[in-house]
Short mmCIF file of C-alpha atoms and ligand atoms in Angstrom, two decimals:
data_model
loop_
_atom_site.label_atom_id
_atom_site.label_comp_id
_atom_site.label_asym_id
_atom_site.label_seq_id
_atom_site.Cartn_x
_atom_site.Cartn_y
_atom_site.Cartn_z
CA MET P 266 3.85 32.29 -27.30
CA SER P 267 0.14 31.51 -27.50
CA ASP P 268 -2.11 33.71 -25.38
CA GLU P 269 -4.95 31.20 -25.59
CA LEU P 270 -6.24 30.44 -22.10
CA GLN P 271 -6.27 26.72 -21.14
CA ARG P 272 -8.42 26.59 -18.01
CA GLY P 273 -7.27 23.85 -15.64
CA LEU P 274 -4.30 23.28 -18.00
CA GLU P 275 -6.63 20.90 -19.84
CA GLY P 276 -4.82 19.19 -22.72
CA VAL P 277 -1.61 21.19 -22.15
CA LEU P 278 1.59 19.20 -22.62
CA VAL P 279 4.17 20.33 -20.05
CA ALA P 280 6.83 17.60 -19.88
CA GLU P 281 8.01 14.24 -21.15
CA SER P 282 7.95 11.23 -18.85
CA ASP P 283 8.83 7.52 -19.08
CA LEU P 284 6.59 6.61 -16.13
CA SER P 285 2.99 6.05 -17.12
CA TYR P 286 1.30 5.74 -20.47
CA ILE P 287 -2.44 6.51 -20.55
CA ASP P 288 -4.81 6.23 -23.48
CA GLY P 289 -7.97 7.90 -22.20
CA GLU P 290 -10.00 7.06 -25.31
CA VAL P 291 -9.62 3.28 -25.07
CA GLY P 292 -9.02 3.10 -21.30
CA GLU P 293 -5.45 1.90 -21.19
CA LEU P 294 -2.80 2.40 -18.48
CA GLN P 295 0.78 1.17 -18.43
CA TYR P 296 3.66 1.80 -16.00
CA ARG P 297 6.94 1.99 -17.93
CA GLY P 298 5.35 -0.01 -20.75
CA TYR P 299 3.81 -2.76 -18.59
CA PRO P 300 -0.02 -2.96 -18.78
CA ILE P 301 -1.68 -2.32 -15.43
CA GLU P 302 -3.69 -5.56 -15.73
CA ASP P 303 -0.46 -7.56 -16.00
CA LEU P 304 1.19 -5.74 -13.09
CA ALA P 305 -1.91 -6.15 -10.92
CA ARG P 306 -1.86 -9.90 -11.56
CA ASN P 307 1.85 -10.65 -11.58
CA ALA P 308 3.74 -8.05 -9.55
CA THR P 309 3.72 -6.98 -5.90
CA PHE P 310 3.62 -3.33 -4.83
CA GLU P 311 7.32 -3.54 -3.92
CA GLU P 312 8.09 -4.67 -7.49
CA VAL P 313 6.02 -1.78 -8.83
CA LEU P 314 7.88 0.72 -6.62
CA TYR P 315 11.17 -0.71 -7.89
CA LEU P 316 9.93 -0.42 -11.46
CA LEU P 317 8.85 3.20 -11.01
CA TRP P 318 12.01 4.28 -9.16
CA HIS P 319 14.65 2.23 -10.99
CA GLY P 320 13.19 1.84 -14.48
CA GLU P 321 12.97 -1.95 -14.67
CA LEU P 322 11.39 -4.89 -12.88
CA PRO P 323 13.72 -6.41 -10.27
CA ASP P 324 15.00 -10.00 -10.30
CA ARG P 325 14.63 -12.00 -7.06
CA ASP P 326 17.89 -10.80 -5.50
CA ALA P 327 17.29 -7.16 -6.34
CA LEU P 328 13.73 -7.38 -5.00
CA ALA P 329 14.84 -9.03 -1.76
CA ALA P 330 17.47 -6.33 -1.15
CA PHE P 331 15.00 -3.55 -2.06
CA SER P 332 12.21 -4.93 0.16
CA GLU P 333 14.62 -5.35 3.06
CA ARG P 334 15.84 -1.76 2.78
CA LEU P 335 12.24 -0.50 2.55
CA ALA P 336 11.08 -2.55 5.55
CA ALA P 337 14.06 -1.34 7.60
CA GLU P 338 12.76 2.24 7.25
CA HIS P 339 9.20 1.65 8.54
CA ALA P 340 9.77 2.91 12.11
CA VAL P 341 9.03 6.56 12.92
CA ASP P 342 10.44 8.78 15.69
CA ASP P 343 8.62 9.15 19.00
CA ALA P 344 8.20 12.84 18.14
CA VAL P 345 5.98 11.85 15.20
CA ILE P 346 3.84 9.63 17.43
CA GLU P 347 3.54 12.52 19.90
CA THR P 348 2.33 14.78 17.11
CA LEU P 349 -0.21 12.16 16.10
CA GLU P 350 -1.44 11.99 19.71
CA ARG P 351 -2.02 15.74 19.68
CA LEU P 352 -3.79 15.54 16.34
CA VAL P 353 -6.07 12.78 17.64
CA GLU P 354 -6.91 14.97 20.65
CA ALA P 355 -7.77 17.80 18.23
CA ASP P 356 -10.02 15.42 16.27
CA GLU P 357 -7.96 15.99 13.12
CA ARG P 358 -8.97 14.16 9.92
CA PRO P 359 -6.61 11.34 8.86
CA MET P 360 -5.58 12.93 5.55
CA ALA P 361 -4.64 16.19 7.31
CA ALA P 362 -2.83 14.23 10.04
CA LEU P 363 -0.85 12.40 7.36
CA ARG P 364 0.06 15.69 5.69
CA THR P 365 1.32 17.11 8.99
CA ALA P 366 3.26 13.98 9.97
CA VAL P 367 4.94 13.60 6.56
CA SER P 368 6.05 17.21 6.78
CA GLN P 369 7.51 16.50 10.22
CA LEU P 370 9.48 13.48 8.94
CA SER P 371 12.09 15.75 7.38
CA ALA P 372 13.26 16.71 10.90
CA SER P 373 14.74 13.23 11.35
CA ASP P 374 16.08 12.74 7.83
CA PRO P 375 19.72 11.64 8.14
CA GLU P 376 20.68 13.55 4.98
CA PRO P 377 19.00 16.95 5.41
CA ASP P 378 21.43 18.75 3.12
CA ALA P 379 21.36 16.24 0.25
CA ASP P 380 21.39 17.88 -3.16
CA PRO P 381 18.05 17.29 -4.97
CA GLU P 382 20.13 16.68 -8.10
CA ASP P 383 21.70 13.65 -6.40
CA VAL P 384 19.28 11.00 -7.69
CA GLU P 385 20.47 8.27 -5.32
CA ALA P 386 20.06 10.55 -2.30
CA SER P 387 16.56 11.55 -3.46
CA LEU P 388 15.58 7.90 -3.89
CA ARG P 389 16.84 7.18 -0.38
CA LYS P 390 14.65 10.01 0.93
CA GLY P 391 11.75 8.68 -1.15
CA ARG P 392 12.24 5.22 0.33
CA ARG P 393 12.14 6.63 3.88
CA ILE P 394 8.94 8.59 3.21
CA THR P 395 7.17 5.70 1.46
CA ALA P 396 8.18 3.27 4.20
CA LYS P 397 6.91 5.51 6.99
CA ILE P 398 3.48 6.44 5.61
CA PRO P 399 1.83 3.11 6.60
CA THR P 400 3.31 3.41 10.10
CA ILE P 401 1.93 6.94 10.48
CA LEU P 402 -1.55 5.96 9.29
CA ALA P 403 -1.81 2.80 11.36
CA ALA P 404 -0.53 4.63 14.46
CA PHE P 405 -3.06 7.43 13.94
CA GLU P 406 -5.89 4.93 13.60
CA ARG P 407 -4.88 2.97 16.71
CA LEU P 408 -4.40 6.13 18.77
CA ARG P 409 -7.86 7.38 17.92
CA GLN P 410 -9.26 3.99 18.91
CA GLY P 411 -7.52 4.43 22.28
CA GLU P 412 -4.92 1.75 21.49
CA GLU P 413 -1.13 1.80 21.46
CA PRO P 414 0.56 1.96 18.03
CA LEU P 415 2.25 -1.28 17.02
CA GLU P 416 5.86 -1.70 15.97
CA PRO P 417 6.25 -2.50 12.26
CA GLN P 418 7.07 -6.09 11.33
CA GLU P 419 10.04 -6.08 8.96
CA ASP P 420 9.41 -9.64 7.75
CA LEU P 421 5.98 -8.79 6.34
CA SER P 422 5.26 -7.31 2.92
CA TYR P 423 4.53 -3.57 2.63
CA ALA P 424 0.79 -4.32 2.33
CA GLY P 425 0.81 -7.04 5.00
CA ASN P 426 2.70 -4.89 7.48
CA PHE P 427 0.19 -2.05 7.12
CA LEU P 428 -2.77 -4.35 7.71
CA TYR P 429 -0.97 -5.89 10.68
CA MET P 430 -0.19 -2.49 12.25
CA LEU P 431 -3.79 -1.40 11.68
CA THR P 432 -5.53 -4.44 13.14
CA GLY P 433 -2.96 -6.13 15.37
CA ALA P 434 -3.35 -9.40 13.47
CA GLU P 435 -1.38 -10.73 10.51
CA PRO P 436 -3.71 -10.52 7.51
CA ASP P 437 -4.98 -13.58 5.66
CA ASP P 438 -3.62 -14.15 2.15
CA VAL P 439 -6.71 -12.81 0.35
CA SER P 440 -6.71 -9.53 2.32
CA GLU P 441 -2.96 -9.04 1.85
CA GLU P 442 -3.07 -9.80 -1.89
CA THR P 443 -6.14 -7.61 -2.42
CA PHE P 444 -4.63 -4.67 -0.59
CA ASP P 445 -1.30 -5.12 -2.35
CA MET P 446 -3.09 -5.07 -5.70
CA ALA P 447 -5.01 -1.91 -4.76
CA LEU P 448 -1.69 -0.23 -3.95
CA THR P 449 -0.32 -1.27 -7.35
CA LEU P 450 -3.37 0.18 -9.14
CA HIS P 451 -3.02 3.58 -7.44
CA ALA P 452 0.77 3.98 -7.67
CA ASP P 453 1.01 6.27 -10.70
CA HIS P 454 -1.14 8.08 -13.19
CA GLY P 455 0.64 10.64 -15.33
CA PHE P 456 0.41 14.33 -14.51
CA ASN P 457 -2.73 14.15 -12.33
CA ALA P 458 -3.35 17.07 -9.94
CA SER P 459 -1.39 15.70 -6.97
CA THR P 460 1.55 14.48 -9.05
CA PHE P 461 1.71 17.81 -10.85
CA THR P 462 1.62 19.60 -7.48
CA SER P 463 4.58 17.50 -6.32
CA ILE P 464 6.44 18.22 -9.54
CA VAL P 465 5.78 21.98 -9.34
CA ILE P 466 7.25 21.96 -5.83
CA GLY P 467 10.16 19.76 -6.98
CA SER P 468 10.83 22.09 -9.91
CA THR P 469 11.96 24.77 -7.42
CA MET P 470 14.55 22.19 -6.26
CA ALA P 471 12.77 21.97 -2.90
CA ASP P 472 13.21 18.64 -1.12
CA LEU P 473 11.02 15.54 -1.46
CA TYR P 474 9.30 16.07 1.90
CA SER P 475 7.88 19.32 0.53
CA SER P 476 6.78 17.61 -2.69
CA VAL P 477 5.05 14.71 -0.94
CA THR P 478 3.41 16.99 1.62
CA GLY P 479 2.02 19.11 -1.23
CA GLY P 480 0.90 16.00 -3.09
CA ILE P 481 -1.09 14.84 -0.06
CA GLY P 482 -2.82 18.22 0.13
CA ALA P 483 -3.81 18.09 -3.54
CA LEU P 484 -4.98 14.48 -3.31
CA SER P 485 -7.28 15.23 -0.37
CA GLY P 486 -9.83 17.15 -2.45
CA PRO P 487 -13.18 15.61 -3.49
CA LEU P 488 -12.42 16.19 -7.19
CA HIS P 489 -9.32 13.97 -6.85
CA GLY P 490 -8.50 11.31 -4.22
CA GLY P 491 -11.27 12.31 -1.84
CA ALA P 492 -13.84 10.76 -4.18
CA ASN P 493 -13.23 7.19 -2.93
CA GLN P 494 -14.59 8.11 0.49
CA ASP P 495 -17.48 10.02 -1.12
CA VAL P 496 -18.47 6.89 -3.06
CA MET P 497 -18.63 4.84 0.14
CA GLU P 498 -20.62 7.58 1.90
CA MET P 499 -23.02 7.49 -1.05
CA LEU P 500 -23.41 3.71 -0.69
CA PHE P 501 -24.08 4.01 3.05
CA GLU P 502 -26.54 6.84 2.40
CA ILE P 503 -28.41 4.65 -0.07
CA ASP P 504 -28.38 1.78 2.40
CA GLU P 505 -29.85 3.91 5.16
CA SER P 506 -32.47 5.57 2.95
CA ASP P 507 -35.64 3.99 1.65
CA LYS P 508 -34.47 4.64 -1.91
CA GLY P 509 -32.88 1.97 -4.06
CA PRO P 510 -29.57 2.73 -5.81
CA VAL P 511 -31.24 3.54 -9.13
CA GLU P 512 -33.73 5.91 -7.54
CA TRP P 513 -30.88 7.57 -5.64
CA ALA P 514 -28.86 8.02 -8.84
CA LYS P 515 -31.95 9.33 -10.67
CA ASP P 516 -32.55 11.95 -7.96
CA ALA P 517 -28.87 12.90 -7.93
CA ARG P 518 -29.02 13.44 -11.70
CA ASN P 519 -32.19 15.52 -11.40
CA ASP P 520 -30.59 17.64 -8.66
CA GLY P 521 -27.51 18.16 -10.85
CA VAL P 522 -25.31 16.37 -8.31
CA ARG P 523 -22.09 14.85 -9.65
CA ILE P 524 -21.93 11.13 -9.04
CA PRO P 525 -18.75 10.45 -7.04
CA GLY P 526 -16.43 7.97 -8.73
CA TRP P 527 -17.68 8.98 -12.20
CA GLY P 528 -15.93 11.14 -14.76
CA HIS P 529 -12.26 11.75 -15.38
CA ARG P 530 -10.18 14.47 -17.02
CA VAL P 531 -8.29 11.93 -19.13
CA TYR P 532 -10.44 8.79 -19.41
CA LYS P 533 -13.40 9.13 -21.72
CA THR P 534 -14.35 5.51 -21.13
CA LYS P 535 -14.30 3.18 -18.12
CA ASP P 536 -11.06 3.46 -16.17
CA PRO P 537 -9.07 0.19 -16.53
CA ARG P 538 -8.34 0.28 -12.79
CA ALA P 539 -12.08 0.38 -12.07
CA LYS P 540 -12.53 -2.78 -14.16
CA ILE P 541 -9.85 -4.62 -12.15
CA LEU P 542 -11.28 -3.47 -8.81
CA GLN P 543 -14.79 -4.42 -9.90
CA GLY P 544 -13.52 -7.95 -10.59
CA LYS P 545 -11.87 -8.03 -7.18
CA LEU P 546 -15.08 -6.83 -5.55
CA GLU P 547 -16.97 -9.65 -7.27
CA ASP P 548 -14.50 -12.18 -5.80
CA LEU P 549 -14.75 -10.65 -2.32
CA ALA P 550 -18.54 -10.53 -2.47
CA GLU P 551 -18.71 -14.18 -3.47
CA ALA P 552 -16.23 -15.28 -0.82
CA SER P 553 -17.95 -13.32 1.97
CA GLY P 554 -21.51 -13.91 0.85
CA GLY P 555 -22.11 -10.13 1.14
CA SER P 556 -22.81 -8.58 -2.23
CA LYS P 557 -24.62 -5.38 -1.15
CA TRP P 558 -21.98 -2.87 -2.30
CA LEU P 559 -21.38 -4.82 -5.49
CA ASP P 560 -25.11 -4.84 -6.22
CA TYR P 561 -25.52 -1.11 -5.54
CA THR P 562 -22.53 -0.07 -7.64
CA THR P 563 -23.44 -2.43 -10.49
CA GLU P 564 -27.03 -1.15 -10.55
CA ILE P 565 -25.88 2.49 -10.54
CA GLU P 566 -23.42 1.77 -13.34
CA ALA P 567 -26.07 0.01 -15.44
CA TYR P 568 -28.55 2.87 -14.92
CA LEU P 569 -26.08 5.66 -15.72
CA THR P 570 -24.84 3.73 -18.76
CA ASP P 571 -28.45 3.42 -20.00
CA GLU P 572 -28.84 7.15 -19.39
CA GLY P 573 -26.01 7.70 -21.90
CA LEU P 574 -23.30 8.96 -19.52
CA VAL P 575 -20.66 6.52 -20.71
CA GLU P 576 -21.44 7.43 -24.31
CA LYS P 577 -20.83 11.08 -23.34
CA GLY P 578 -17.42 10.12 -21.92
CA ILE P 579 -18.46 10.14 -18.24
CA ALA P 580 -17.70 6.67 -16.90
CA PRO P 581 -16.66 4.95 -13.65
CA ASN P 582 -13.18 5.91 -12.46
CA VAL P 583 -10.84 4.06 -10.05
CA ASP P 584 -12.66 5.47 -7.03
CA PHE P 585 -16.03 3.95 -7.91
CA TYR P 586 -15.01 0.45 -6.79
CA SER P 587 -12.02 0.95 -4.45
CA GLY P 588 -14.04 1.96 -1.36
CA SER P 589 -16.21 -1.17 -1.50
CA VAL P 590 -13.07 -3.31 -1.73
CA TYR P 591 -11.56 -1.57 1.32
CA ASP P 592 -14.83 -1.98 3.22
CA HIS P 593 -14.60 -5.74 2.65
CA LEU P 594 -11.11 -5.59 4.20
CA GLY P 595 -12.55 -3.82 7.27
CA ILE P 596 -10.67 -0.56 6.66
CA PRO P 597 -12.33 2.57 8.12
CA MET P 598 -13.83 4.86 5.48
CA ASP P 599 -11.82 7.98 6.24
CA LEU P 600 -8.57 6.03 5.67
CA TYR P 601 -9.39 5.38 2.00
CA THR P 602 -7.89 8.62 0.69
CA PRO P 603 -4.80 8.37 2.97
CA ILE P 604 -4.29 4.82 1.62
CA PHE P 605 -4.39 6.30 -1.87
CA ALA P 606 -1.62 8.69 -0.75
CA MET P 607 0.36 5.74 0.66
CA SER P 608 0.47 4.21 -2.79
CA ARG P 609 0.67 7.38 -4.91
CA ALA P 610 3.66 8.66 -2.91
CA GLY P 611 5.63 6.11 -4.97
CA GLY P 612 4.50 7.84 -8.17
CA TRP P 613 5.06 11.36 -6.83
CA ILE P 614 8.63 10.47 -5.85
CA ALA P 615 9.37 8.81 -9.21
CA HIS P 616 8.04 11.84 -11.11
CA VAL P 617 9.87 14.43 -9.03
CA VAL P 618 13.17 12.57 -9.37
CA GLU P 619 12.62 12.14 -13.12
CA TYR P 620 11.67 15.80 -13.56
CA GLN P 621 14.59 17.15 -11.50
CA GLU P 622 17.05 15.23 -13.68
CA ASP P 623 16.26 17.68 -16.49
CA ASN P 624 14.75 20.42 -14.39
CA ARG P 625 13.01 23.54 -15.59
CA LEU P 626 11.26 25.76 -13.04
CA ILE P 627 7.50 25.54 -13.60
CA ARG P 628 6.21 29.04 -13.83
CA PRO P 629 3.17 29.62 -16.08
CA LEU P 630 1.44 32.90 -16.75
CA SER P 631 -1.93 34.35 -15.91
CA ARG P 632 -3.73 37.00 -17.90
CA TYR P 633 -4.29 40.07 -15.72
CA THR P 634 -7.92 41.18 -15.81
CA GLY P 635 -8.03 43.73 -12.96
CA PRO P 636 -7.82 47.55 -13.10
CA ARG P 637 -4.54 49.35 -13.78
CA ASP P 638 -2.74 52.54 -12.82
CA GLN P 639 -4.91 53.24 -9.78
CA GLU P 640 -3.80 55.85 -7.26
CA VAL P 641 -3.48 54.99 -3.58
CA THR P 642 -5.75 57.29 -1.56
CA PRO P 643 -4.29 57.80 1.95
CA ILE P 644 -6.14 55.56 4.43
CA ASP P 645 -7.93 58.39 6.30
CA GLU P 646 -9.39 59.69 3.03
CA ARG P 647 -10.87 56.35 1.86
N1 ACO F 5 -21.44 13.00 -12.53
C1 ACO F 5 -22.24 13.61 -13.43
N2 ACO F 5 -21.79 14.40 -14.41
C2 ACO F 5 -20.48 14.61 -14.50
C3 ACO F 5 -19.57 13.99 -13.60
C4 ACO F 5 -20.11 13.16 -12.60
N3 ACO F 5 -19.32 12.57 -11.71
N4 ACO F 5 -18.33 14.35 -13.94
C5 ACO F 5 -18.42 15.18 -14.99
N5 ACO F 5 -19.71 15.34 -15.32
C6 ACO F 5 -20.23 16.17 -16.43
C7 ACO F 5 -20.17 17.63 -16.05
O1 ACO F 5 -21.34 18.06 -15.39
C8 ACO F 5 -20.00 18.28 -17.40
O2 ACO F 5 -21.26 18.30 -18.03
P1 ACO F 5 -21.72 19.60 -18.87
O3 ACO F 5 -20.69 19.72 -19.97
O4 ACO F 5 -23.09 19.23 -19.33
O5 ACO F 5 -21.67 20.72 -17.91
C9 ACO F 5 -19.15 17.28 -18.17
O6 ACO F 5 -19.33 16.03 -17.52
C10 ACO F 5 -17.67 17.61 -18.16
O7 ACO F 5 -17.29 17.83 -16.81
P2 ACO F 5 -16.03 18.68 -16.41
O8 ACO F 5 -16.22 19.22 -15.02
O9 ACO F 5 -15.66 19.66 -17.47
O10 ACO F 5 -14.92 17.56 -16.42
P3 ACO F 5 -13.52 17.69 -15.74
O11 ACO F 5 -12.56 17.05 -16.64
O12 ACO F 5 -13.18 19.06 -15.29
O13 ACO F 5 -13.76 16.86 -14.40
C11 ACO F 5 -13.71 15.38 -12.65
C12 ACO F 5 -13.23 15.66 -14.07
C13 ACO F 5 -13.31 16.53 -11.73
C14 ACO F 5 -13.04 14.12 -12.14
C15 ACO F 5 -15.25 15.20 -12.67
O14 ACO F 5 -15.61 14.18 -13.53
C16 ACO F 5 -15.84 14.96 -11.27
O15 ACO F 5 -16.08 15.93 -10.52
N6 ACO F 5 -16.09 13.66 -10.91
C17 ACO F 5 -16.61 13.31 -9.61
C18 ACO F 5 -15.48 13.27 -8.58
C19 ACO F 5 -14.55 12.10 -8.83
O16 ACO F 5 -14.96 10.96 -9.01
N7 ACO F 5 -13.22 12.39 -8.77
C20 ACO F 5 -12.19 11.35 -8.91
C21 ACO F 5 -11.48 11.46 -10.23
S1 ACO F 5 -10.34 10.15 -10.43
C22 ACO F 5 -9.08 10.53 -9.42
O17 ACO F 5 -8.78 11.66 -9.14
C23 ACO F 5 -8.33 9.42 -8.83
#
């Protein structure tokens, strides 16, 4: 056993997985061998979920049956809505509200005693959780706007139903396709912090609700999923200041501030998902005639590239362009990270199920650096 310390588990190989292939040097991502660019163009989020959970792309019949079963699970209990009402009253943040509500979902699971080793039962649980996340988020948003939550529409796609429940109107094709593609791009990404958190929890043979709840907690941090909101806040800050984007980025560099949406533990070049989202943002900017966010992000990227960041392996990640895309779709800023969770839940579930099939409790070591053999002085003598 090596006693070399690997801070942050950087570069440590802990498991084998058939789910996502990442080459961080060239900027390549594949789900089960399918390049992300191809999936983004040619597969819906439902097809991607099927691929991650069942190991292959569905044919039309399999997809129709899968989508129907998923859509049939969208509704949540009144008790969950009541919890959301209380959380709105308490001014809870959406990501924390999602974490609480997902945890509560287990109370109405029809198979509470299912064995985690029963793959089919776990996938049924995973389907229920994934189906209910959009309903929870849309209900939370409507409640805090003082509006009644809307019933899910089973005949809409996963992406379309979420946008409908959020806004009360069926989305246009461009919004639905764009959102669907964003969900595909975020669905899986190897052993990132939130996926690993879910797997650690799953490795104790705890149930999927625990794994997904833990995953949401890990994803909420600014070093992980929280960065997409930080990028948008940065863009608004630039817009409201008298500084241009380059001047803002220059000052941030001088102040030693990390640029949100830049840098990645695995990618040492531009994240392939960022490239796809940048292209989408270009389309949306052209169609809407509003290119402000595209201009700001492009200028910041050009400046930081000139400054040599990309050469040093610090490049735009998926979060650098996703917020601007969501802003074009009219989605509130503090829902960006919860939306990430909506998509990534598919990956967490796939990984936990895969890991539990050949389970080994995850239990690393720490090197003790404190004092030893101390004597306890009775409290009155301390
Ligand atoms: N802006 C400026 N410099 C950066 C940035 C950044 N965003 N990210 C890393 N660096 C620099 C560090 O200062 C460090 O420089 P140094 O060696 O001169 O001190 C060097 O790059 C290496 O940084 P580490 O912290 O060791 O890299 P690590 O792999 O731990 O961090 C992380 C990766 C956490 C994502 C980091 O790049 C970061 O904080 N980025 C901003 C937040 C962000 O965008 N998170 C989303 C990641 S993608 C995702 O989770 C979906």
